Amino acid sequence: KQIYGAEERHGGRHVQWLTAGAGIQHEEMWDVREPDAKDKGSFLWTSSQELYQIWLNLPAAYKMSAPGADMLEAYAVKENSSAIPTGSTPIITSMDESTITTIVCGEYNGVKASVECPTDASIIRVQLKKKERNSPTVWTHNLPPSHKTAILYIRKGSIDVDGEHIGPHHTVYLTASGAQLTITKPHDDDNDEADVLLLSGAPLNEPIASQGSMVMNTDNEIREAYMDFQNGFMGVPWSEKLTDEEWRKHVARFPSRY
């Protein structure tokens, strides 16, 4: 739920792209309506959910931009696709279906994400499937020369990068040298799939000041941001116990000035 009255539900392959900008009040709640596959039909069941929450620092010129949130739908890229629909997340499946690449922002293999990121960054999810024949699964990507920072997080399975074997729940920091990244899923890995998140970007070369959830460029801007919050300029927080109708009345009564 957002301060400007939008209520969004997401899951599966959906991506929420939220721009805090000058400041935004929002609420995140888990949806436990659907049981896990193993518990369907059972009287007692659990509802497990996984998500990435990734924060990108906005350049100074965008710090006071209008806040907003968009729900991006999965879009399967067809051969010779000319354009990616607005409000979608392009998903590329290799010809042999051994790799699936989801481009949240940035570009891969000539396909650019629909979302306009205000900074030079990439967020790419890579899924490498186990091949039936006795051969590894390989995924390659040419990193932009401007990207001086690149990080891999292995959510599931294991991979090889530059001769190093990396297991699940490990983070890899890549060097700034070199242009092509090659990720290999060994055939002898017990998991049927490796699931990897790639984050890369160019440095902003700007000062950073932060406190709590506020990130600005100077300490004075941090103080101003907290004054805005305390004065209700970003809207007024609400109780998670409010009904949808009560919440709509609340955000209408205490709107954000941004």
C-alpha atoms as an extended CHARMM CRD file, in Angstrom:
* protein
*
       258  EXT
         1         1  LYS       CA              0.0000000000        0.0000000000        0.0000000000  PROA      1               0.0000000000
         2         2  GLN       CA              1.2950000000        3.4470000000       -0.9320000000  PROA      2               0.0000000000
         3         3  ILE       CA              0.5240000000        6.8560000000        0.5910000000  PROA      3               0.0000000000
         4         4  TYR       CA             -1.0810000000        8.0500000000       -2.6470000000  PROA      4               0.0000000000
         5         5  GLY       CA             -3.8070000000        5.3880000000       -2.3990000000  PROA      5               0.0000000000
         6         6  ALA       CA             -2.4060000000        2.5710000000       -4.5590000000  PROA      6               0.0000000000
         7         7  GLU       CA             -2.6960000000       -1.0060000000       -3.3620000000  PROA      7               0.0000000000
         8         8  GLU       CA             -0.6780000000       -3.6410000000       -5.2180000000  PROA      8               0.0000000000
         9         9  ARG       CA             -0.3470000000       -7.3890000000       -4.8140000000  PROA      9               0.0000000000
        10        10  HSD       CA              2.6310000000       -9.1760000000       -6.2630000000  PROA      10              0.0000000000
        11        11  GLY       CA              4.2420000000      -12.5960000000       -6.2960000000  PROA      11              0.0000000000
        12        12  GLY       CA              5.6580000000      -15.2210000000       -8.6100000000  PROA      12              0.0000000000
        13        13  ARG       CA              7.5950000000      -13.3930000000      -11.3200000000  PROA      13              0.0000000000
        14        14  HSD       CA              6.2180000000       -9.9320000000      -10.5960000000  PROA      14              0.0000000000
        15        15  VAL       CA              8.6000000000       -7.0700000000       -9.8110000000  PROA      15              0.0000000000
        16        16  GLN       CA              7.6930000000       -3.9260000000       -7.9090000000  PROA      16              0.0000000000
        17        17  TRP       CA              9.7830000000       -0.9180000000       -8.9630000000  PROA      17              0.0000000000
        18        18  LEU       CA              9.4630000000        1.7350000000       -6.2640000000  PROA      18              0.0000000000
        19        19  THR       CA             11.0320000000        5.1840000000       -6.3940000000  PROA      19              0.0000000000
        20        20  ALA       CA             11.2300000000        6.7880000000       -2.9600000000  PROA      20              0.0000000000
        21        21  GLY       CA             12.3820000000       10.1260000000       -4.3860000000  PROA      21              0.0000000000
        22        22  ALA       CA             11.4150000000       12.9800000000       -2.0720000000  PROA      22              0.0000000000
        23        23  GLY       CA              9.8440000000       10.4840000000        0.3370000000  PROA      23              0.0000000000
        24        24  ILE       CA              7.0440000000        7.9280000000        0.4350000000  PROA      24              0.0000000000
        25        25  GLN       CA              5.0310000000        6.1410000000        3.1080000000  PROA      25              0.0000000000
        26        26  HSD       CA              4.2460000000        2.5640000000        2.2330000000  PROA      26              0.0000000000
        27        27  GLU       CA              3.2470000000       -0.6820000000        3.8860000000  PROA      27              0.0000000000
        28        28  GLU       CA              4.5150000000       -4.1920000000        3.1410000000  PROA      28              0.0000000000
        29        29  MET       CA              2.4960000000       -7.1820000000        4.3280000000  PROA      29              0.0000000000
        30        30  TRP       CA              2.8680000000      -10.8840000000        3.6680000000  PROA      30              0.0000000000
        31        31  ASP       CA              0.0210000000      -12.6180000000        1.8530000000  PROA      31              0.0000000000
        32        32  VAL       CA             -0.6180000000      -16.0470000000        3.3870000000  PROA      32              0.0000000000
        33        33  ARG       CA             -3.6570000000      -17.0170000000        1.3400000000  PROA      33              0.0000000000
        34        34  GLU       CA             -1.9030000000      -19.7250000000       -0.6760000000  PROA      34              0.0000000000
        35        35  PRO       CA             -0.3010000000      -22.7820000000        0.9850000000  PROA      35              0.0000000000
        36        36  ASP       CA              2.9960000000      -24.2590000000       -0.1500000000  PROA      36              0.0000000000
        37        37  ALA       CA              2.6380000000      -26.9680000000       -2.8030000000  PROA      37              0.0000000000
        38        38  LYS       CA              3.5720000000      -29.6860000000       -0.2970000000  PROA      38              0.0000000000
        39        39  ASP       CA              0.8140000000      -28.5560000000        2.0930000000  PROA      39              0.0000000000
        40        40  LYS       CA             -2.1180000000      -28.1870000000       -0.3270000000  PROA      40              0.0000000000
        41        41  GLY       CA             -5.1400000000      -30.0400000000        0.9710000000  PROA      41              0.0000000000
        42        42  SER       CA             -3.7490000000      -30.2470000000        4.5100000000  PROA      42              0.0000000000
        43        43  PHE       CA             -5.5340000000      -28.8410000000        7.5360000000  PROA      43              0.0000000000
        44        44  LEU       CA             -2.2820000000      -27.2910000000        8.8090000000  PROA      44              0.0000000000
        45        45  TRP       CA             -0.1590000000      -25.5340000000        6.1980000000  PROA      45              0.0000000000
        46        46  THR       CA              2.5910000000      -22.9990000000        5.7370000000  PROA      46              0.0000000000
        47        47  SER       CA              2.9830000000      -20.2270000000        3.1760000000  PROA      47              0.0000000000
        48        48  SER       CA              6.6490000000      -19.6700000000        2.3050000000  PROA      48              0.0000000000
        49        49  GLN       CA              7.6980000000      -16.6390000000        0.2790000000  PROA      49              0.0000000000
        50        50  GLU       CA             11.0480000000      -15.3950000000       -0.9620000000  PROA      50              0.0000000000
        51        51  LEU       CA             11.8980000000      -12.0160000000       -2.3990000000  PROA      51              0.0000000000
        52        52  TYR       CA             14.7970000000       -9.7000000000       -3.0470000000  PROA      52              0.0000000000
        53        53  GLN       CA             14.5860000000       -6.1420000000       -1.7490000000  PROA      53              0.0000000000
        54        54  ILE       CA             17.2910000000       -4.1280000000       -3.4940000000  PROA      54              0.0000000000
        55        55  TRP       CA             17.9860000000       -0.4660000000       -2.7880000000  PROA      55              0.0000000000
        56        56  LEU       CA             19.6440000000        1.7570000000       -5.3830000000  PROA      56              0.0000000000
        57        57  ASN       CA             21.0190000000        5.1360000000       -4.3470000000  PROA      57              0.0000000000
        58        58  LEU       CA             19.5370000000        7.8890000000       -6.4870000000  PROA      58              0.0000000000
        59        59  PRO       CA             21.8480000000       10.5190000000       -7.9700000000  PROA      59              0.0000000000
        60        60  ALA       CA             21.5890000000       13.9410000000       -6.2880000000  PROA      60              0.0000000000
        61        61  ALA       CA             19.6060000000       15.3260000000       -9.2190000000  PROA      61              0.0000000000
        62        62  TYR       CA             16.8340000000       12.7550000000       -8.5560000000  PROA      62              0.0000000000
        63        63  LYS       CA             16.7730000000       12.8440000000       -4.7530000000  PROA      63              0.0000000000
        64        64  MET       CA             13.6920000000       15.1330000000       -4.6880000000  PROA      64              0.0000000000
        65        65  SER       CA             11.8880000000       13.5240000000       -7.6280000000  PROA      65              0.0000000000
        66        66  ALA       CA              8.2360000000       12.5240000000       -7.3060000000  PROA      66              0.0000000000
        67        67  PRO       CA              7.8230000000        9.1590000000       -5.5270000000  PROA      67              0.0000000000
        68        68  GLY       CA              5.9390000000        6.3200000000       -7.1760000000  PROA      68              0.0000000000
        69        69  ALA       CA              5.6170000000        2.5720000000       -7.6020000000  PROA      69              0.0000000000
        70        70  ASP       CA              5.0390000000        0.3770000000      -10.6450000000  PROA      70              0.0000000000
        71        71  MET       CA              4.2310000000       -3.3090000000      -10.9290000000  PROA      71              0.0000000000
        72        72  LEU       CA              6.2120000000       -4.9290000000      -13.7270000000  PROA      72              0.0000000000
        73        73  GLU       CA              4.7150000000       -7.9910000000      -15.4280000000  PROA      73              0.0000000000
        74        74  ALA       CA              6.8170000000      -10.8280000000      -16.8000000000  PROA      74              0.0000000000
        75        75  TYR       CA              7.2690000000      -10.6390000000      -20.5730000000  PROA      75              0.0000000000
        76        76  ALA       CA              8.6780000000      -13.5600000000      -22.5550000000  PROA      76              0.0000000000
        77        77  VAL       CA             10.9900000000      -12.1850000000      -25.2300000000  PROA      77              0.0000000000
        78        78  LYS       CA             10.2960000000      -13.7100000000      -28.6350000000  PROA      78              0.0000000000
        79        79  GLU       CA             12.8750000000      -14.0810000000      -31.3630000000  PROA      79              0.0000000000
        80        80  ASN       CA             13.3650000000      -10.7790000000      -33.1960000000  PROA      80              0.0000000000
        81        81  SER       CA             11.2780000000       -8.8760000000      -30.6310000000  PROA      81              0.0000000000
        82        82  SER       CA             11.4560000000       -5.2220000000      -31.6460000000  PROA      82              0.0000000000
        83        83  ALA       CA             10.3250000000       -3.5730000000      -28.4040000000  PROA      83              0.0000000000
        84        84  ILE       CA              9.6900000000       -4.4480000000      -24.7830000000  PROA      84              0.0000000000
        85        85  PRO       CA              6.2440000000       -3.3340000000      -23.5450000000  PROA      85              0.0000000000
        86        86  THR       CA              6.1910000000       -0.5780000000      -20.9520000000  PROA      86              0.0000000000
        87        87  GLY       CA              5.6670000000       -1.9110000000      -17.4410000000  PROA      87              0.0000000000
        88        88  SER       CA              7.1700000000       -5.3280000000      -18.1000000000  PROA      88              0.0000000000
        89        89  THR       CA             10.1970000000       -7.3660000000      -17.1410000000  PROA      89              0.0000000000
        90        90  PRO       CA             11.8040000000       -9.0610000000      -20.1610000000  PROA      90              0.0000000000
        91        91  ILE       CA             12.6170000000      -12.7460000000      -19.7190000000  PROA      91              0.0000000000
        92        92  ILE       CA             14.9280000000      -14.4350000000      -22.2170000000  PROA      92              0.0000000000
        93        93  THR       CA             15.0450000000      -18.2250000000      -22.5270000000  PROA      93              0.0000000000
        94        94  SER       CA             17.9730000000      -19.7120000000      -24.4490000000  PROA      94              0.0000000000
        95        95  MET       CA             17.3210000000      -21.8500000000      -27.5300000000  PROA      95              0.0000000000
        96        96  ASP       CA             18.0340000000      -25.0870000000      -25.6480000000  PROA      96              0.0000000000
        97        97  GLU       CA             16.0650000000      -23.8020000000      -22.6070000000  PROA      97              0.0000000000
        98        98  SER       CA             19.0960000000      -24.3110000000      -20.3670000000  PROA      98              0.0000000000
        99        99  THR       CA             19.2160000000      -20.6780000000      -19.1830000000  PROA      99              0.0000000000
       100       100  ILE       CA             16.5560000000      -18.1250000000      -18.2710000000  PROA      100             0.0000000000
       101       101  THR       CA             17.5660000000      -14.4740000000      -17.9190000000  PROA      101             0.0000000000
       102       102  THR       CA             15.2790000000      -11.9350000000      -16.2490000000  PROA      102             0.0000000000
       103       103  ILE       CA             16.2560000000       -8.2960000000      -16.8120000000  PROA      103             0.0000000000
       104       104  VAL       CA             14.8510000000       -6.1090000000      -14.0350000000  PROA      104             0.0000000000
       105       105  CYS       CA             16.9220000000       -3.1210000000      -15.1150000000  PROA      105             0.0000000000
       106       106  GLY       CA             19.8210000000       -2.6650000000      -17.4590000000  PROA      106             0.0000000000
       107       107  GLU       CA             20.5260000000       -4.6320000000      -20.6250000000  PROA      107             0.0000000000
       108       108  TYR       CA             21.4590000000       -8.1760000000      -21.6460000000  PROA      108             0.0000000000
       109       109  ASN       CA             22.3210000000       -9.4640000000      -25.1020000000  PROA      109             0.0000000000
       110       110  GLY       CA             20.7940000000       -6.4360000000      -26.8140000000  PROA      110             0.0000000000
       111       111  VAL       CA             17.5360000000       -6.5620000000      -24.8160000000  PROA      111             0.0000000000
       112       112  LYS       CA             16.9250000000       -3.5950000000      -22.5260000000  PROA      112             0.0000000000
       113       113  ALA       CA             14.5770000000       -3.5140000000      -19.5500000000  PROA      113             0.0000000000
       114       114  SER       CA             11.4950000000       -1.3320000000      -19.9230000000  PROA      114             0.0000000000
       115       115  VAL       CA             12.0290000000        0.4700000000      -16.6400000000  PROA      115             0.0000000000
       116       116  GLU       CA             14.0040000000        3.7060000000      -16.8020000000  PROA      116             0.0000000000
       117       117  CYS       CA             16.6370000000        3.5300000000      -14.0990000000  PROA      117             0.0000000000
       118       118  PRO       CA             18.0010000000        6.9680000000      -13.1300000000  PROA      118             0.0000000000
       119       119  THR       CA             21.4630000000        5.5090000000      -12.5550000000  PROA      119             0.0000000000
       120       120  ASP       CA             23.7110000000        3.3180000000      -14.6970000000  PROA      120             0.0000000000
       121       121  ALA       CA             22.9790000000       -0.0550000000      -13.0970000000  PROA      121             0.0000000000
       122       122  SER       CA             21.8510000000       -3.5860000000      -13.8920000000  PROA      122             0.0000000000
       123       123  ILE       CA             19.7530000000       -6.0650000000      -11.9230000000  PROA      123             0.0000000000
       124       124  ILE       CA             19.6690000000       -9.4350000000      -13.6780000000  PROA      124             0.0000000000
       125       125  ARG       CA             18.4530000000      -12.8190000000      -12.4810000000  PROA      125             0.0000000000
       126       126  VAL       CA             20.0240000000      -15.8810000000      -14.0830000000  PROA      126             0.0000000000
       127       127  GLN       CA             18.6480000000      -19.4230000000      -13.8590000000  PROA      127             0.0000000000
       128       128  LEU       CA             20.8460000000      -22.2220000000      -15.1660000000  PROA      128             0.0000000000
       129       129  LYS       CA             19.1400000000      -25.5790000000      -15.7240000000  PROA      129             0.0000000000
       130       130  LYS       CA             20.8500000000      -28.9550000000      -15.6190000000  PROA      130             0.0000000000
       131       131  LYS       CA             21.2730000000      -30.4030000000      -19.0990000000  PROA      131             0.0000000000
       132       132  GLU       CA             20.2490000000      -33.9800000000      -19.8480000000  PROA      132             0.0000000000
       133       133  ARG       CA             23.4930000000      -34.7450000000      -21.6230000000  PROA      133             0.0000000000
       134       134  ASN       CA             26.7600000000      -34.8190000000      -19.7070000000  PROA      134             0.0000000000
       135       135  SER       CA             27.7710000000      -31.1940000000      -20.2920000000  PROA      135             0.0000000000
       136       136  PRO       CA             27.8160000000      -28.0070000000      -18.1880000000  PROA      136             0.0000000000
       137       137  THR       CA             25.3860000000      -25.1170000000      -18.5970000000  PROA      137             0.0000000000
       138       138  VAL       CA             27.1160000000      -21.8640000000      -19.5200000000  PROA      138             0.0000000000
       139       139  TRP       CA             25.8400000000      -18.2590000000      -19.3590000000  PROA      139             0.0000000000
       140       140  THR       CA             27.8610000000      -15.2800000000      -20.5660000000  PROA      140             0.0000000000
       141       141  HSD       CA             27.3740000000      -11.5440000000      -20.2650000000  PROA      141             0.0000000000
       142       142  ASN       CA             29.3750000000       -8.5490000000      -21.4560000000  PROA      142             0.0000000000
       143       143  LEU       CA             29.4690000000       -6.0820000000      -18.5830000000  PROA      143             0.0000000000
       144       144  PRO       CA             29.3500000000       -2.3940000000      -19.5840000000  PROA      144             0.0000000000
       145       145  PRO       CA             32.7880000000       -0.7500000000      -19.2860000000  PROA      145             0.0000000000
       146       146  SER       CA             31.2660000000        1.8850000000      -16.9730000000  PROA      146             0.0000000000
       147       147  HSD       CA             30.2640000000       -0.7420000000      -14.3810000000  PROA      147             0.0000000000
       148       148  LYS       CA             33.0920000000       -0.7670000000      -11.8380000000  PROA      148             0.0000000000
       149       149  THR       CA             31.1770000000       -2.7750000000       -9.2260000000  PROA      149             0.0000000000
       150       150  ALA       CA             29.6640000000       -6.2040000000       -9.8760000000  PROA      150             0.0000000000
       151       151  ILE       CA             28.2360000000       -8.6450000000       -7.3310000000  PROA      151             0.0000000000
       152       152  LEU       CA             26.8330000000      -12.1620000000       -7.6510000000  PROA      152             0.0000000000
       153       153  TYR       CA             24.5320000000      -13.7660000000       -5.0940000000  PROA      153             0.0000000000
       154       154  ILE       CA             23.8830000000      -17.4900000000       -5.4200000000  PROA      154             0.0000000000
       155       155  ARG       CA             20.3910000000      -18.1830000000       -4.1270000000  PROA      155             0.0000000000
       156       156  LYS       CA             20.2490000000      -21.8450000000       -5.1180000000  PROA      156             0.0000000000
       157       157  GLY       CA             22.5780000000      -24.4860000000       -6.5070000000  PROA      157             0.0000000000
       158       158  SER       CA             26.2630000000      -23.9220000000       -7.2100000000  PROA      158             0.0000000000
       159       159  ILE       CA             28.2850000000      -22.3080000000       -9.9960000000  PROA      159             0.0000000000
       160       160  ASP       CA             31.8220000000      -21.9200000000      -11.2600000000  PROA      160             0.0000000000
       161       161  VAL       CA             33.2690000000      -18.4650000000      -12.0040000000  PROA      161             0.0000000000
       162       162  ASP       CA             36.8300000000      -18.0830000000      -13.2600000000  PROA      162             0.0000000000
       163       163  GLY       CA             37.8330000000      -21.4710000000      -11.8890000000  PROA      163             0.0000000000
       164       164  GLU       CA             36.2680000000      -20.8630000000       -8.4710000000  PROA      164             0.0000000000
       165       165  HSD       CA             33.4220000000      -23.1050000000       -7.2650000000  PROA      165             0.0000000000
       166       166  ILE       CA             30.7520000000      -21.1870000000       -5.3240000000  PROA      166             0.0000000000
       167       167  GLY       CA             27.9520000000      -22.7750000000       -3.3540000000  PROA      167             0.0000000000
       168       168  PRO       CA             24.4790000000      -21.5310000000       -2.4120000000  PROA      168             0.0000000000
       169       169  HSD       CA             23.9380000000      -18.4600000000       -0.2130000000  PROA      169             0.0000000000
       170       170  HSD       CA             27.3520000000      -17.0370000000       -1.0480000000  PROA      170             0.0000000000
       171       171  THR       CA             28.1270000000      -13.5430000000       -2.3500000000  PROA      171             0.0000000000
       172       172  VAL       CA             30.8470000000      -12.9730000000       -4.9370000000  PROA      172             0.0000000000
       173       173  TYR       CA             32.5140000000       -9.5950000000       -5.5190000000  PROA      173             0.0000000000
       174       174  LEU       CA             33.9430000000       -9.3610000000       -9.0230000000  PROA      174             0.0000000000
       175       175  THR       CA             36.9750000000       -7.3000000000       -9.9730000000  PROA      175             0.0000000000
       176       176  ALA       CA             36.6920000000       -4.2580000000      -12.2330000000  PROA      176             0.0000000000
       177       177  SER       CA             39.0940000000       -5.7560000000      -14.7700000000  PROA      177             0.0000000000
       178       178  GLY       CA             37.8350000000       -7.7740000000      -17.7320000000  PROA      178             0.0000000000
       179       179  ALA       CA             34.7050000000       -7.4080000000      -19.8360000000  PROA      179             0.0000000000
       180       180  GLN       CA             32.9580000000      -10.7650000000      -20.1440000000  PROA      180             0.0000000000
       181       181  LEU       CA             31.4210000000      -12.6430000000      -17.2440000000  PROA      181             0.0000000000
       182       182  THR       CA             31.0330000000      -16.4070000000      -17.6550000000  PROA      182             0.0000000000
       183       183  ILE       CA             28.9450000000      -18.4220000000      -15.2000000000  PROA      183             0.0000000000
       184       184  THR       CA             29.0250000000      -22.2110000000      -15.4490000000  PROA      184             0.0000000000
       185       185  LYS       CA             26.7280000000      -24.7120000000      -13.7630000000  PROA      185             0.0000000000
       186       186  PRO       CA             28.6340000000      -27.9980000000      -13.4150000000  PROA      186             0.0000000000
       187       187  HSD       CA             26.7640000000      -31.0520000000      -14.6950000000  PROA      187             0.0000000000
       188       188  ASP       CA             27.7170000000      -33.0460000000      -11.6030000000  PROA      188             0.0000000000
       189       189  ASP       CA             25.9930000000      -30.5460000000       -9.2800000000  PROA      189             0.0000000000
       190       190  ASP       CA             23.2300000000      -32.2950000000       -7.3210000000  PROA      190             0.0000000000
       191       191  ASN       CA             20.7460000000      -29.4430000000       -7.8560000000  PROA      191             0.0000000000
       192       192  ASP       CA             18.7110000000      -29.3300000000      -11.0510000000  PROA      192             0.0000000000
       193       193  GLU       CA             19.0150000000      -25.5410000000      -11.1570000000  PROA      193             0.0000000000
       194       194  ALA       CA             21.3370000000      -22.7450000000      -10.1260000000  PROA      194             0.0000000000
       195       195  ASP       CA             19.6490000000      -19.4080000000       -9.3700000000  PROA      195             0.0000000000
       196       196  VAL       CA             21.9160000000      -16.3530000000       -9.4000000000  PROA      196             0.0000000000
       197       197  LEU       CA             21.3920000000      -12.6140000000       -8.9620000000  PROA      197             0.0000000000
       198       198  LEU       CA             23.7820000000      -10.2310000000      -10.7440000000  PROA      198             0.0000000000
       199       199  LEU       CA             24.0830000000       -6.6270000000       -9.5660000000  PROA      199             0.0000000000
       200       200  SER       CA             26.3930000000       -4.2290000000      -11.3650000000  PROA      200             0.0000000000
       201       201  GLY       CA             26.7000000000       -0.4980000000      -11.7900000000  PROA      201             0.0000000000
       202       202  ALA       CA             28.7570000000        2.6060000000      -12.3380000000  PROA      202             0.0000000000
       203       203  PRO       CA             29.9220000000        4.7630000000       -9.4140000000  PROA      203             0.0000000000
       204       204  LEU       CA             27.9510000000        7.9340000000       -8.7590000000  PROA      204             0.0000000000
       205       205  ASN       CA             31.0390000000        9.7650000000       -7.4730000000  PROA      205             0.0000000000
       206       206  GLU       CA             28.8880000000       11.7450000000       -5.0590000000  PROA      206             0.0000000000
       207       207  PRO       CA             29.0500000000       12.1400000000       -1.2690000000  PROA      207             0.0000000000
       208       208  ILE       CA             26.6550000000        9.9470000000        0.7310000000  PROA      208             0.0000000000
       209       209  ALA       CA             24.9730000000       10.7610000000        4.0310000000  PROA      209             0.0000000000
       210       210  SER       CA             22.5630000000        8.2590000000        5.5910000000  PROA      210             0.0000000000
       211       211  GLN       CA             20.5740000000        7.7260000000        8.7520000000  PROA      211             0.0000000000
       212       212  GLY       CA             17.9110000000        5.0800000000        9.2520000000  PROA      212             0.0000000000
       213       213  SER       CA             16.0620000000        4.7020000000        5.9600000000  PROA      213             0.0000000000
       214       214  MET       CA             17.0860000000        8.1540000000        4.6940000000  PROA      214             0.0000000000
       215       215  VAL       CA             19.9120000000        8.4610000000        2.1490000000  PROA      215             0.0000000000
       216       216  MET       CA             20.9680000000       11.8960000000        0.9320000000  PROA      216             0.0000000000
       217       217  ASN       CA             24.2090000000       13.6750000000        0.0180000000  PROA      217             0.0000000000
       218       218  THR       CA             24.8090000000       15.8260000000        3.1070000000  PROA      218             0.0000000000
       219       219  ASP       CA             24.0220000000       15.6950000000        6.8210000000  PROA      219             0.0000000000
       220       220  ASN       CA             21.9380000000       18.8500000000        6.4620000000  PROA      220             0.0000000000
       221       221  GLU       CA             19.7860000000       17.1570000000        3.7940000000  PROA      221             0.0000000000
       222       222  ILE       CA             19.2830000000       14.2370000000        6.1950000000  PROA      222             0.0000000000
       223       223  ARG       CA             18.0220000000       16.6230000000        8.8660000000  PROA      223             0.0000000000
       224       224  GLU       CA             15.6750000000       18.2360000000        6.3410000000  PROA      224             0.0000000000
       225       225  ALA       CA             14.3670000000       14.8150000000        5.2860000000  PROA      225             0.0000000000
       226       226  TYR       CA             13.5500000000       13.8780000000        8.8790000000  PROA      226             0.0000000000
       227       227  MET       CA             11.8120000000       17.2260000000        9.4050000000  PROA      227             0.0000000000
       228       228  ASP       CA              9.7150000000       16.5210000000        6.2950000000  PROA      228             0.0000000000
       229       229  PHE       CA              8.8200000000       13.1040000000        7.7180000000  PROA      229             0.0000000000
       230       230  GLN       CA              7.9350000000       14.4510000000       11.1600000000  PROA      230             0.0000000000
       231       231  ASN       CA              5.8420000000       17.2680000000        9.6410000000  PROA      231             0.0000000000
       232       232  GLY       CA              3.8310000000       14.7750000000        7.6050000000  PROA      232             0.0000000000
       233       233  PHE       CA              5.0680000000       16.0230000000        4.2420000000  PROA      233             0.0000000000
       234       234  MET       CA              5.5320000000       12.3890000000        3.1330000000  PROA      234             0.0000000000
       235       235  GLY       CA              2.1250000000       11.4490000000        4.5010000000  PROA      235             0.0000000000
       236       236  VAL       CA              1.2830000000       10.1170000000        7.9430000000  PROA      236             0.0000000000
       237       237  PRO       CA              1.9430000000        6.4760000000        8.9410000000  PROA      237             0.0000000000
       238       238  TRP       CA             -1.0890000000        4.2440000000        9.4540000000  PROA      238             0.0000000000
       239       239  SER       CA             -1.8280000000        1.1360000000       11.4750000000  PROA      239             0.0000000000
       240       240  GLU       CA             -1.5720000000       -2.1850000000        9.6680000000  PROA      240             0.0000000000
       241       241  LYS       CA             -4.8380000000       -3.1180000000       11.3870000000  PROA      241             0.0000000000
       242       242  LEU       CA             -6.8700000000       -0.6260000000        9.3450000000  PROA      242             0.0000000000
       243       243  THR       CA             -9.3900000000       -2.0440000000        6.9120000000  PROA      243             0.0000000000
       244       244  ASP       CA             -8.9590000000       -1.0990000000        3.2550000000  PROA      244             0.0000000000
       245       245  GLU       CA            -11.7540000000        1.4600000000        3.5910000000  PROA      245             0.0000000000
       246       246  GLU       CA            -10.2220000000        2.9900000000        6.7330000000  PROA      246             0.0000000000
       247       247  TRP       CA             -6.8120000000        3.1180000000        5.0490000000  PROA      247             0.0000000000
       248       248  ARG       CA             -8.1970000000        4.9320000000        1.9860000000  PROA      248             0.0000000000
       249       249  LYS       CA             -9.8310000000        7.5260000000        4.2410000000  PROA      249             0.0000000000
       250       250  HSD       CA             -6.5380000000        7.9510000000        6.1090000000  PROA      250             0.0000000000
       251       251  VAL       CA             -4.3810000000        8.5980000000        3.0150000000  PROA      251             0.0000000000
       252       252  ALA       CA             -7.0410000000       10.9430000000        1.6590000000  PROA      252             0.0000000000
       253       253  ARG       CA             -6.9700000000       12.9110000000        4.9020000000  PROA      253             0.0000000000
       254       254  PHE       CA             -3.1590000000       12.9260000000        5.2240000000  PROA      254             0.0000000000
       255       255  PRO       CA             -1.8110000000       13.0370000000        1.6620000000  PROA      255             0.0000000000
       256       256  SER       CA              1.8320000000       13.3800000000        0.7010000000  PROA      256             0.0000000000
       257       257  ARG       CA              2.8030000000       16.8420000000       -0.5420000000  PROA      257             0.0000000000
       258       258  TYR       CA              5.1350000000       15.1420000000       -3.0240000000  PROA      258             0.0000000000
